[in-house]
Structure formats: C-alpha cells, structure tokens
Tab-separated table of C-alpha atoms and ligand atoms in Angstrom:
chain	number	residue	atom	x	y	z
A	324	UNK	CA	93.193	125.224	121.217
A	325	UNK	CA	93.205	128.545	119.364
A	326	UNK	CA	94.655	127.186	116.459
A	327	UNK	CA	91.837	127.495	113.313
A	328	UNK	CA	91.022	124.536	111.680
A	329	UNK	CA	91.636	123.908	107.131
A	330	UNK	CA	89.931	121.246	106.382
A	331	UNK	CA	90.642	119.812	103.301
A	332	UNK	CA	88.421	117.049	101.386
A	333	UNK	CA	90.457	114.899	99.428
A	334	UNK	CA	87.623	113.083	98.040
A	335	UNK	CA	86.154	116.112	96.446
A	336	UNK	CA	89.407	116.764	95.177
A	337	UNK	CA	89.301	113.267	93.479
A	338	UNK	CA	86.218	113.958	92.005
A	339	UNK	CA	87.112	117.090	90.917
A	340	UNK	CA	90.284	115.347	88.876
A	341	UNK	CA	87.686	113.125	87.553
A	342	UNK	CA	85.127	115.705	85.885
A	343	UNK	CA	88.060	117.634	84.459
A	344	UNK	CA	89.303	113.472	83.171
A	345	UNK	CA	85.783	113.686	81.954
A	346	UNK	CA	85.717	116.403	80.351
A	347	UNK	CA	88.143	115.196	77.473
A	348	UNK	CA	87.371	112.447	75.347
A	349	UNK	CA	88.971	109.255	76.091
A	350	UNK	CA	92.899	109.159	74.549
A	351	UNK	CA	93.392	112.517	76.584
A	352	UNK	CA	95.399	111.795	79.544
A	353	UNK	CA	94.345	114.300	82.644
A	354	UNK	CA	97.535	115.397	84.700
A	355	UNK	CA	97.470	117.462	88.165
A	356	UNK	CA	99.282	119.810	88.665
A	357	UNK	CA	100.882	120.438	91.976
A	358	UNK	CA	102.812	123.517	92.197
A	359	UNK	CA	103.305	125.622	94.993
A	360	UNK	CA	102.217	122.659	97.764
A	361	UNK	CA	99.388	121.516	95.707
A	362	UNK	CA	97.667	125.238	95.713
A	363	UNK	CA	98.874	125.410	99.651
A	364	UNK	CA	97.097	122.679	100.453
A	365	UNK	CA	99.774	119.918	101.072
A	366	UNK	CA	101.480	118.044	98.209
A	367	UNK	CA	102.048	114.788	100.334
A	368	UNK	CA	98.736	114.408	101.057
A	369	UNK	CA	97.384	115.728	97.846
A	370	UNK	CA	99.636	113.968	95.076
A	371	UNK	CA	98.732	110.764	96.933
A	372	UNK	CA	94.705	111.166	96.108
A	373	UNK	CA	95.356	112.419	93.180
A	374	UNK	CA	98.049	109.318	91.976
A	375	UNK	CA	94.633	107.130	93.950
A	376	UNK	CA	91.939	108.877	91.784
A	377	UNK	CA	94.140	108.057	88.260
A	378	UNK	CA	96.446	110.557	87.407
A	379	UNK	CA	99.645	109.540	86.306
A	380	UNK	CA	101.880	112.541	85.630
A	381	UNK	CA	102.017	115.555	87.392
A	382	UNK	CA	103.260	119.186	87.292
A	383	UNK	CA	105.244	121.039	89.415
A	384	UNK	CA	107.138	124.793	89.148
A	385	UNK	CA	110.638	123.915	90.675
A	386	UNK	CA	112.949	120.818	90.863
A	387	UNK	CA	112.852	120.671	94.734
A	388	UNK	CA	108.711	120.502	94.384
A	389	UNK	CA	109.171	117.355	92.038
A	390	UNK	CA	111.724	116.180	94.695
A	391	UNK	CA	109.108	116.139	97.694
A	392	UNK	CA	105.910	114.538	95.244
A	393	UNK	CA	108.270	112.101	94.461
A	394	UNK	CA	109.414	111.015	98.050
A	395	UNK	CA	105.065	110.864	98.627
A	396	UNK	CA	104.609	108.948	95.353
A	397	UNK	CA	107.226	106.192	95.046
A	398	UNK	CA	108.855	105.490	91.555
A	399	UNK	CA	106.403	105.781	88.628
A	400	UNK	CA	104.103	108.445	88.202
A	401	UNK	CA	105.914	111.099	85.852
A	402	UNK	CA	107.105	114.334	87.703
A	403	UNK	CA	107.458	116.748	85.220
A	404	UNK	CA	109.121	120.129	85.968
A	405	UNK	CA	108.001	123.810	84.702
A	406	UNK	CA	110.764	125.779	85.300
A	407	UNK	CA	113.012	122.887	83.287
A	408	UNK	CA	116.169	121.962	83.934
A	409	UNK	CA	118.029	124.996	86.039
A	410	UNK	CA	122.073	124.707	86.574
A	411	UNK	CA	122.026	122.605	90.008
A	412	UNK	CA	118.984	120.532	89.072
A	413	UNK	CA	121.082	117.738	87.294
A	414	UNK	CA	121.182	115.472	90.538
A	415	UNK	CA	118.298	116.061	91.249
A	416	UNK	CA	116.681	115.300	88.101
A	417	UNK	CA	118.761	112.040	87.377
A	418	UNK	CA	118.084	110.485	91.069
A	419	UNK	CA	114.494	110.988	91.667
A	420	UNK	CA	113.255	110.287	87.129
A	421	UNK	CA	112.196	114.241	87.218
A	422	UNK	CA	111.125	115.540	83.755
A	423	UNK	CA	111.877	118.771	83.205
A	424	UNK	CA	110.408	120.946	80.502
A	425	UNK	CA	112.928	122.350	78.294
A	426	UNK	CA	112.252	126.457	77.938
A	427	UNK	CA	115.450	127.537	76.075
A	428	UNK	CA	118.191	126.715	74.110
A	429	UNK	CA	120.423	126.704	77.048
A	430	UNK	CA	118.545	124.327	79.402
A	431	UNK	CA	118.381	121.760	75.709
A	432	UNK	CA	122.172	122.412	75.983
A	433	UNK	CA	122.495	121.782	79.775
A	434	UNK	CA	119.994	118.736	79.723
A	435	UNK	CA	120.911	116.508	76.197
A	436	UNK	CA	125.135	117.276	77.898
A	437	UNK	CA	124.140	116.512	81.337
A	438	UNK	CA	121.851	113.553	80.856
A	439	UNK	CA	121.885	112.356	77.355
A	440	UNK	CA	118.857	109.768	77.232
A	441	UNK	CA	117.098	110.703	79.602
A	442	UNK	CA	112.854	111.902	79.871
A	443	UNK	CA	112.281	115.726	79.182
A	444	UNK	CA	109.351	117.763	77.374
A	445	UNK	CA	109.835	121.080	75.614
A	446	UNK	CA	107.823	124.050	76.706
A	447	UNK	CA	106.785	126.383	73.374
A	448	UNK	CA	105.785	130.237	74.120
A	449	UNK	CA	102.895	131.038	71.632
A	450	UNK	CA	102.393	134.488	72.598
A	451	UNK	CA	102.212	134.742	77.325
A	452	UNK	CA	105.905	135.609	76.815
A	453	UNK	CA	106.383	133.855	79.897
A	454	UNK	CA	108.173	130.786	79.818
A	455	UNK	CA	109.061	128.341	76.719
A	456	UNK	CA	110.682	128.766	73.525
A	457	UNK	CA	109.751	131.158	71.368
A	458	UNK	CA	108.921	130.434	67.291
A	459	UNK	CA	112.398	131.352	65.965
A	460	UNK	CA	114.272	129.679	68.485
A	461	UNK	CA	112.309	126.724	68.896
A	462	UNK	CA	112.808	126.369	64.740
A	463	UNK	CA	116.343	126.035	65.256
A	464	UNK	CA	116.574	123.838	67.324
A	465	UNK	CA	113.776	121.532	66.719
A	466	UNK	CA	115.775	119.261	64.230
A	467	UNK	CA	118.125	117.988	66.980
A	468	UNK	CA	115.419	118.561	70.075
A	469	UNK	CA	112.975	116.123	68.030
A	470	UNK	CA	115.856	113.657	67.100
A	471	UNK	CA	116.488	113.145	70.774
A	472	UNK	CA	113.176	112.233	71.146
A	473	UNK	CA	110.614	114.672	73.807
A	474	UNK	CA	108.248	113.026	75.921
A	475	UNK	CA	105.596	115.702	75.323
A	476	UNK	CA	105.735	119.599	73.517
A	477	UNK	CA	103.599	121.743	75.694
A	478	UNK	CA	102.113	125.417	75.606
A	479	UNK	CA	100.410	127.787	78.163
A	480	UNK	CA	97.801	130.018	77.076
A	481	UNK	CA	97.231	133.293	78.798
A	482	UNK	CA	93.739	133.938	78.390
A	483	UNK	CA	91.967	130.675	78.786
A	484	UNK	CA	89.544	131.894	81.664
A	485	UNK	CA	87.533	134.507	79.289
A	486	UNK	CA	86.285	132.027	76.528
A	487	UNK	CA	85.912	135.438	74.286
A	488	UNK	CA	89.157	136.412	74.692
A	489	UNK	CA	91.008	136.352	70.917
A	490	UNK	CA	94.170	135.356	72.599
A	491	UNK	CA	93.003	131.505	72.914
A	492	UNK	CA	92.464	131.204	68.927
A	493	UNK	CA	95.815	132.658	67.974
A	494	UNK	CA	97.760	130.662	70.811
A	495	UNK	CA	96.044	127.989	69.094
A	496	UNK	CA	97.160	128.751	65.780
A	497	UNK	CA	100.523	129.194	66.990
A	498	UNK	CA	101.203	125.950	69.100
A	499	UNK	CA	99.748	124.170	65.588
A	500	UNK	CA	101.941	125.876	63.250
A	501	UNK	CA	104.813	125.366	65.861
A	502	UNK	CA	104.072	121.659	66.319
A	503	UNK	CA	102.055	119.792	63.568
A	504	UNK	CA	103.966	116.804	61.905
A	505	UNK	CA	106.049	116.053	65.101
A	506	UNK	CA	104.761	113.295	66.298
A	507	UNK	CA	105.314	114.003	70.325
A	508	UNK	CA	102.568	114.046	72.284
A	509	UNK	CA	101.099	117.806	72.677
A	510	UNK	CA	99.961	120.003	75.413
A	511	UNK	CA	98.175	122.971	75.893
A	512	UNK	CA	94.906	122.948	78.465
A	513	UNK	CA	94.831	124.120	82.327
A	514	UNK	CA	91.406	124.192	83.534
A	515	UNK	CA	90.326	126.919	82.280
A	516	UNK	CA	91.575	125.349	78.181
A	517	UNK	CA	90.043	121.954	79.511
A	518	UNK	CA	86.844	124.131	79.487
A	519	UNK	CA	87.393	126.102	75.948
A	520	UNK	CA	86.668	122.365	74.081
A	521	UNK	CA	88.345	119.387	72.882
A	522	UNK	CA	90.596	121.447	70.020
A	523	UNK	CA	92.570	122.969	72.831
A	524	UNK	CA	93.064	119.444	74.343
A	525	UNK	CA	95.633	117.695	72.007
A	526	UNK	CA	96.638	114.418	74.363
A	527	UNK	CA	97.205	115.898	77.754
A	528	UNK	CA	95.444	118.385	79.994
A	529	UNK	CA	97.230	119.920	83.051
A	530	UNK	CA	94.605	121.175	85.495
A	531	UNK	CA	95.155	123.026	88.628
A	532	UNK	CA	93.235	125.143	90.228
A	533	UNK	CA	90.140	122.768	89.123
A	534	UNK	CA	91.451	120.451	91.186
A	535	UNK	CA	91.241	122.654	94.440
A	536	UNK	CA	87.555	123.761	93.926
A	537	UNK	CA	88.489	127.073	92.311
A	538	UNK	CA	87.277	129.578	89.040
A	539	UNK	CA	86.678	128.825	85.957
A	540	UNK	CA	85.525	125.424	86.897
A	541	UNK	CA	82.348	126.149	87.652
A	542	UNK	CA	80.579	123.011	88.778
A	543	UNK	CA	83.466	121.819	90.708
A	544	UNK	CA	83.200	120.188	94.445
A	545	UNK	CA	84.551	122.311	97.404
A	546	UNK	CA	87.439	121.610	98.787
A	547	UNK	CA	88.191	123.417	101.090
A	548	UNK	CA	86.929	124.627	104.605
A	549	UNK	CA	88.376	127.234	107.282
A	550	UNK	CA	86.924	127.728	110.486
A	551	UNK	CA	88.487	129.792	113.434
A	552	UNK	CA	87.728	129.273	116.900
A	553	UNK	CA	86.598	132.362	118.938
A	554	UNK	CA	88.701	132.913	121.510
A	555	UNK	CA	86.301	135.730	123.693
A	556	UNK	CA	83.520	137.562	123.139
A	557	UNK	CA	83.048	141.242	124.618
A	558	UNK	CA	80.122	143.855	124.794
A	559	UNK	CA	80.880	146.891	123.149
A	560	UNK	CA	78.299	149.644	124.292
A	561	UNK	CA	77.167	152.362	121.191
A	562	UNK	CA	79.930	154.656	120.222
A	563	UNK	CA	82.959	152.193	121.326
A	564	UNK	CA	85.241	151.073	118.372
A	565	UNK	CA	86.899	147.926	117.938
A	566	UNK	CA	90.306	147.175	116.206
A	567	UNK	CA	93.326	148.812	115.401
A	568	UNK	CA	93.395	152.080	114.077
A	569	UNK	CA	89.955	152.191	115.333
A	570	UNK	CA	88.247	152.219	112.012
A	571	UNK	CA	84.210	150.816	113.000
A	572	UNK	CA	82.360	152.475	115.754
A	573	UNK	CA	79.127	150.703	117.079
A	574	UNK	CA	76.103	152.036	116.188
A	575	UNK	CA	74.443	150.170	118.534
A	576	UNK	CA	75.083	148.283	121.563
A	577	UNK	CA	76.785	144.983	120.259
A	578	UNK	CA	78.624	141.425	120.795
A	579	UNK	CA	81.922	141.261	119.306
A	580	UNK	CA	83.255	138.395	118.763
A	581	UNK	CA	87.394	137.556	118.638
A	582	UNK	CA	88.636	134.878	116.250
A	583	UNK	CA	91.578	133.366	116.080
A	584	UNK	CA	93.274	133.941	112.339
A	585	UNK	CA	94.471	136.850	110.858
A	586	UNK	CA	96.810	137.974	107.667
A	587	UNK	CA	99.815	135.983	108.624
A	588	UNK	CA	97.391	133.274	107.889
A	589	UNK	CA	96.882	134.249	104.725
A	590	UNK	CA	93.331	136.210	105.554
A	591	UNK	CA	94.376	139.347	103.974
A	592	UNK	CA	94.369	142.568	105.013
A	593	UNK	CA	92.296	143.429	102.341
A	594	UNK	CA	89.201	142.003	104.096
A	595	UNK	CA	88.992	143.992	106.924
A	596	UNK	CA	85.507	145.071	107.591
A	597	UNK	CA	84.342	143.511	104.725
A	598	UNK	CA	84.475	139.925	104.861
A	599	UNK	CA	81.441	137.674	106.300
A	600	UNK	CA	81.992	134.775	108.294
A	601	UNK	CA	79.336	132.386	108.383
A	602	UNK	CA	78.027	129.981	111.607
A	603	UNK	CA	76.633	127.630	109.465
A	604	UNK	CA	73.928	129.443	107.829
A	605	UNK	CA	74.031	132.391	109.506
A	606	UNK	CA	76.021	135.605	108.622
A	607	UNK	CA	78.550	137.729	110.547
A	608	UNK	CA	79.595	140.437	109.639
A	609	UNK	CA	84.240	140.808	110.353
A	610	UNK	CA	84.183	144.612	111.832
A	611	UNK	CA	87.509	146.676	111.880
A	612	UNK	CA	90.588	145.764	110.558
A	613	UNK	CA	92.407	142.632	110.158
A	614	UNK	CA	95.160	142.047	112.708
A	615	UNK	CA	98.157	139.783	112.201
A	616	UNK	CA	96.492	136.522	114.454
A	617	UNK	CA	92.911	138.038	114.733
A	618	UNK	CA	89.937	139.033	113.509
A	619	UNK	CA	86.732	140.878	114.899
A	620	UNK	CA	83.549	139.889	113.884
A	621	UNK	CA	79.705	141.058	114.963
A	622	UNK	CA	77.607	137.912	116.440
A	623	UNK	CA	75.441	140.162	118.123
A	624	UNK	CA	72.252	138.136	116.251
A	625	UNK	CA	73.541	135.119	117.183
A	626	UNK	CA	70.925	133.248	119.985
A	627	UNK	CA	74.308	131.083	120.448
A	628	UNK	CA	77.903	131.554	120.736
A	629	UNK	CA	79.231	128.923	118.309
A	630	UNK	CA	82.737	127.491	118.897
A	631	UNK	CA	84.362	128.718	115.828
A	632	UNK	CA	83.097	130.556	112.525
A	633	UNK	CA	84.215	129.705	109.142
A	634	UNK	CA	85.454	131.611	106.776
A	635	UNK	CA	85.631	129.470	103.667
A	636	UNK	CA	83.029	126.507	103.756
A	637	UNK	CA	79.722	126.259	102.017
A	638	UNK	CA	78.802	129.810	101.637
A	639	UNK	CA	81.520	131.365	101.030
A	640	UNK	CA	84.082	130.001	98.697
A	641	UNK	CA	87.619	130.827	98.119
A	642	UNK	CA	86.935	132.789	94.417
A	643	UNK	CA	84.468	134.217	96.809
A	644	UNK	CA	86.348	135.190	99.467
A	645	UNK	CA	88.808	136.448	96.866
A	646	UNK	CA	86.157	139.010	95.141
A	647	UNK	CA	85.940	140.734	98.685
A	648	UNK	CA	89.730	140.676	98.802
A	649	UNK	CA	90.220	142.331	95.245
A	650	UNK	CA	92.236	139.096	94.188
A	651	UNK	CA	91.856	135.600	92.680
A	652	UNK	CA	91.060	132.162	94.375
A	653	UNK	CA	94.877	131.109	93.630
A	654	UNK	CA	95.914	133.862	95.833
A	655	UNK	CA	93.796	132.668	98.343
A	656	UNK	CA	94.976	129.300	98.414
A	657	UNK	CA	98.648	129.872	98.115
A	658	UNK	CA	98.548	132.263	100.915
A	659	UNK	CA	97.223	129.480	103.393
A	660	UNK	CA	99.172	129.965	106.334
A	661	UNK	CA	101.233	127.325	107.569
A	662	UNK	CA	99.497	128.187	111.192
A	663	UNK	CA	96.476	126.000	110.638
A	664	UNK	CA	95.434	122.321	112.055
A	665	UNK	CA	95.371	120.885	108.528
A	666	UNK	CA	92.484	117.975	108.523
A	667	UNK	CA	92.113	115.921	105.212
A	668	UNK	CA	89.017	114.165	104.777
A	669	UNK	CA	89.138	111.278	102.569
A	670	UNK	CA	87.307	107.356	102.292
A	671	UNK	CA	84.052	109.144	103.076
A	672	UNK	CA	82.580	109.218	99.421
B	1937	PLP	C1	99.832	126.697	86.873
B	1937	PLP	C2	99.890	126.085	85.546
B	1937	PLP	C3	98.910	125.164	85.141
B	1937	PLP	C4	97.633	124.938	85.922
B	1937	PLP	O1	96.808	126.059	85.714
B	1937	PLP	P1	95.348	126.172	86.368
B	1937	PLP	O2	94.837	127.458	85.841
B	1937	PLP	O3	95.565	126.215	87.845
B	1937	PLP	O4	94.569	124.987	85.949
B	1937	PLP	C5	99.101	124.476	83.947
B	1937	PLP	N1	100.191	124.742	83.171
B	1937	PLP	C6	101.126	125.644	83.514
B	1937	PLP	C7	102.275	125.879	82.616
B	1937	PLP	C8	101.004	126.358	84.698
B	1937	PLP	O5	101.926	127.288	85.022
C-alpha cells in the first residue's frame, strides 16, 4: 500500500485537554474546541476522547460542524457555534440543542424571533475586529440580550501567543468594562490566554490548538505522526538531478529515495528541498521539489532501506515542520490531506 500513514494519539490528546484543565484553577470549566475537523484530525474520533477525558462543551466555526460532533456525541455535551446563528441555521440549531454565539444585532434578531427560549452565548469584539459585537452595539442591546438570559459572553483576543504583546491587557480591559455586573458566565482564553494567567480565564477556557500538540503550549504531548512509505529507490550518479523543474543536482553519487505524499496532502510546496524526514533517529534530507503525490528524499547514509520515513513524529513536530514551511502549526494540521490511512491510538496510557 502506498498510501502514508497519520497516526493520531488520542490519549495524548486527552492529556493534553487535561494540563490545559489544569492549568486553571478549579471553577474554570476547560472546553475543546473542534473547528475545522478537530484541527484536520477527525472530529468523530476526536470529540469522543475529548467528551471521555471531561470536557463538556465544545466549539465549533459553522452550524454543519456542530451538526456532525453532535451525531458522534449523543445529546448532552454543549455544541456551541462561532459563526452564530446564520439565516438557514434555525433547523439546524433547534434539532440537534446547537448554541450559537450571537455576533450582531441581526443574528440577536434572527435567534430571540426564531427560537425564543432557547441556549445561545454572545460573542463581544474587544479590539481583533473579527467577529462579535462591538462596544456601542453590544451597549444597545445588552438590556434585552441579558433579559433573555445568555448562557456565556465570550471574547477572542488577537495577540495571546506573544505574552508581551500590549494587545492582551487592553482586550482585557475591554471585555471587563464590556461585561462586569452581568452575571453570565465569561469567556476569553484559547491556549495561548490559558497560558497568559488566571485573570484572562474568567469561568471558561476554549483551547485548540493545545489540544493537537501545537505552539504556544509548550510542554504539550505529541499528537500527531506522519510517515510515508517509499515506494522505490534509484541511484542517481554525480551531476544527475532529481525532480521537476530539475532544481538539485547530485554532488555526489547518491540513493534517492521516492515517498509516497506530496502537497495535495497537505505537505506544502513550500518544503521542497528543505524539509528533513527522519527514519527514526536518523536524518534525510527531501531533495528537489515537492510534487503533487511525491516527494524525493536522500537516504544515501542509510545502512537500511526503511519501509517508510516520517515526516512529523518525534523529531520533527508540526510547529516544526511549519518553521521550514514559512507558516504556523494550524496550517499544518488543517491542510492534512484527506489521502492518508488515519490510525488513532487510544487505551494505551
Ligand atoms: C480557534 C478559536 C479558538 C481556539 O484557539 P487556539 O489558539 O487553537 O487555542 C478559541 N476561540 C475562538 C473564538 C477561536 O476562533
């Protein structure tokens, strides 16, 4: 079988949501968040550790998202919904107990007509200009939003990963002076707020990328692993070049090896001859570019022509795979391919 191999360890992923649970005192409930396939790397399978491990309520971008976690989860854990509540969502919502996060005065309107009583947060902008309310609008409407009673006011801050960064204090500031004297249960912490301190927790954190291994959560457990079979290996004599375009030239007489993944799997163009790929402890060096199903790599110091290589496993993690790409883990992740034999690990901890 040529087809690579993503291995993904659900019990790391567990304990992952656990440190991050840890990491805020005690009345701080920890949600996951789920978007985008769990980070690409399966919501079924994912939301089900996750709802094993403790969490209760969960995040995901788009209605639809919340509609697959929920067929995985069975009634109970909260589904709550980023984008809030977009004209066409309203079945959706009501049949599967979605909560969608209110970002404007015309999804209050749509949601309070639509489904009077029923579960919905409010999302606040405090300065990302993104998505949520802003201070003006949000004062306006807060009289009759708070009367019909919000599960939760949340915030997002733009600059949690750089603990320097001036942005987190006046976010803070903001979200305070927008929400103090309320009453609702508040929100403002991804991972990277989790890790600011316990005054940008309020009562509920909403990690992601934590969850999946990734930057800024530093001392988190890998999650993932990629390996890709080689499908043939070739001697190329001194002065031969390999790969479209022909862009590497042996020096020297070498063994090339052909793996089987390339950018429609997500392994980005970008890497092309500069990526390593590792048999176990070993280094190899990707030469030429990056084709669309394959990838060229030099074994010729290899004593033994392994099955596969990886690509992301214990030396080489995804925010490290995504420095030599000139992007970020999440990139990484979310461009997964759908391509791979997906293996989750889990009961081995
Ligand atoms: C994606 C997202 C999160 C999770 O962020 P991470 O940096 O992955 O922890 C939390 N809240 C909102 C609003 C998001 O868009």
């Amino acid at each position: 079988m040529a087809t690579a191999t993503l291995s993904i360890d659900l019990d790391a992923l567990a304990a992952n949501w656990r440190a991050l649970d840890r990491a805020s005192a005690s009345g701080v409930q920890t949600a996951a968040v789920v978007k985008a396939d769990a980070y690409g790397l399966g919501i079924t399978r994912v939301g089900r550790a996750l709802a094993q491990a403790g969490a209760r309520r969960f995040f995901v971008a788009v209605a639809e998202e919340g509609a697959a976690l929920r067929q995985a989860l069975g009634p109970g854990p909260q589904i709550c919904i980023l984008s809030g509540h977009m004209a066409g969502d309203t079945d959706m919502i009501h049949d599967l107990d979605l909560t969608p996060m209110l970002n404007s005065l015309d999804q209050v309107t749509r949601h309070l007509e639509s489904l009077p009583g029923l579960p919905f947060g409010v999302q606040l902008d405090t300065g990302m200009n993104r998505l949520g309310m802003e201070e003006a609008e949000w004062e306006a409407v807060a009289p009759f939003v708070l009367e019909a009673g919000p599960e939760m006011i949340m915030s997002h801050l733009a600059c949690a990963d750089d603990p320097d960064h001036a942005m987190n204090e006046l976010q803070l500031a903001n979200f305070h002076a927008m929400t103090d004297g309320t009453g609702v249960p508040r929100s403002l912490a991804a991972t990277g707020g989790i890790l600011l301190g316990p005054k940008f927790h309020f009562d509920l954190t909403r990690p992601g990328i934590g969850l999946y291994g990734g930057q800024p959560f530093e001392s988190s457990a890998r999650v993932v692993t990629l390996s890709l079979p080689i499908i043939q290996t070739r001697n190329v004599q001194a002065g031969e070049p390999v790969g479209y375009s022909c862009t590497w030239t042996a020096e020297e007489d070498a063994l090339i090896a052909t793996v089987s993944g390339g950018y429609a799997d997500g392994l980005l163009r970008s890497l092309s001859g500069k990526a390593i790929l590792w048999d176990g402890d070993t280094p190899c060096p990707v030469v030429g570019r990056v084709s669309m199903d394959l990838i060229t790599v030099d074994v010729t110091h290899l004593s033994q022509i392994p099955r596969s290589l990886d690509i992301l496993g214990p030396h080489q993690t995804v925010d490290e795979l995504a420095e030599i790409a000139g992007t970020i883990g999440y990139e990484i992740l979310t461009s997964l391919g759908a391509r791979y034999q997906r293996r989750y690990i889990e009961g081995v901890a």
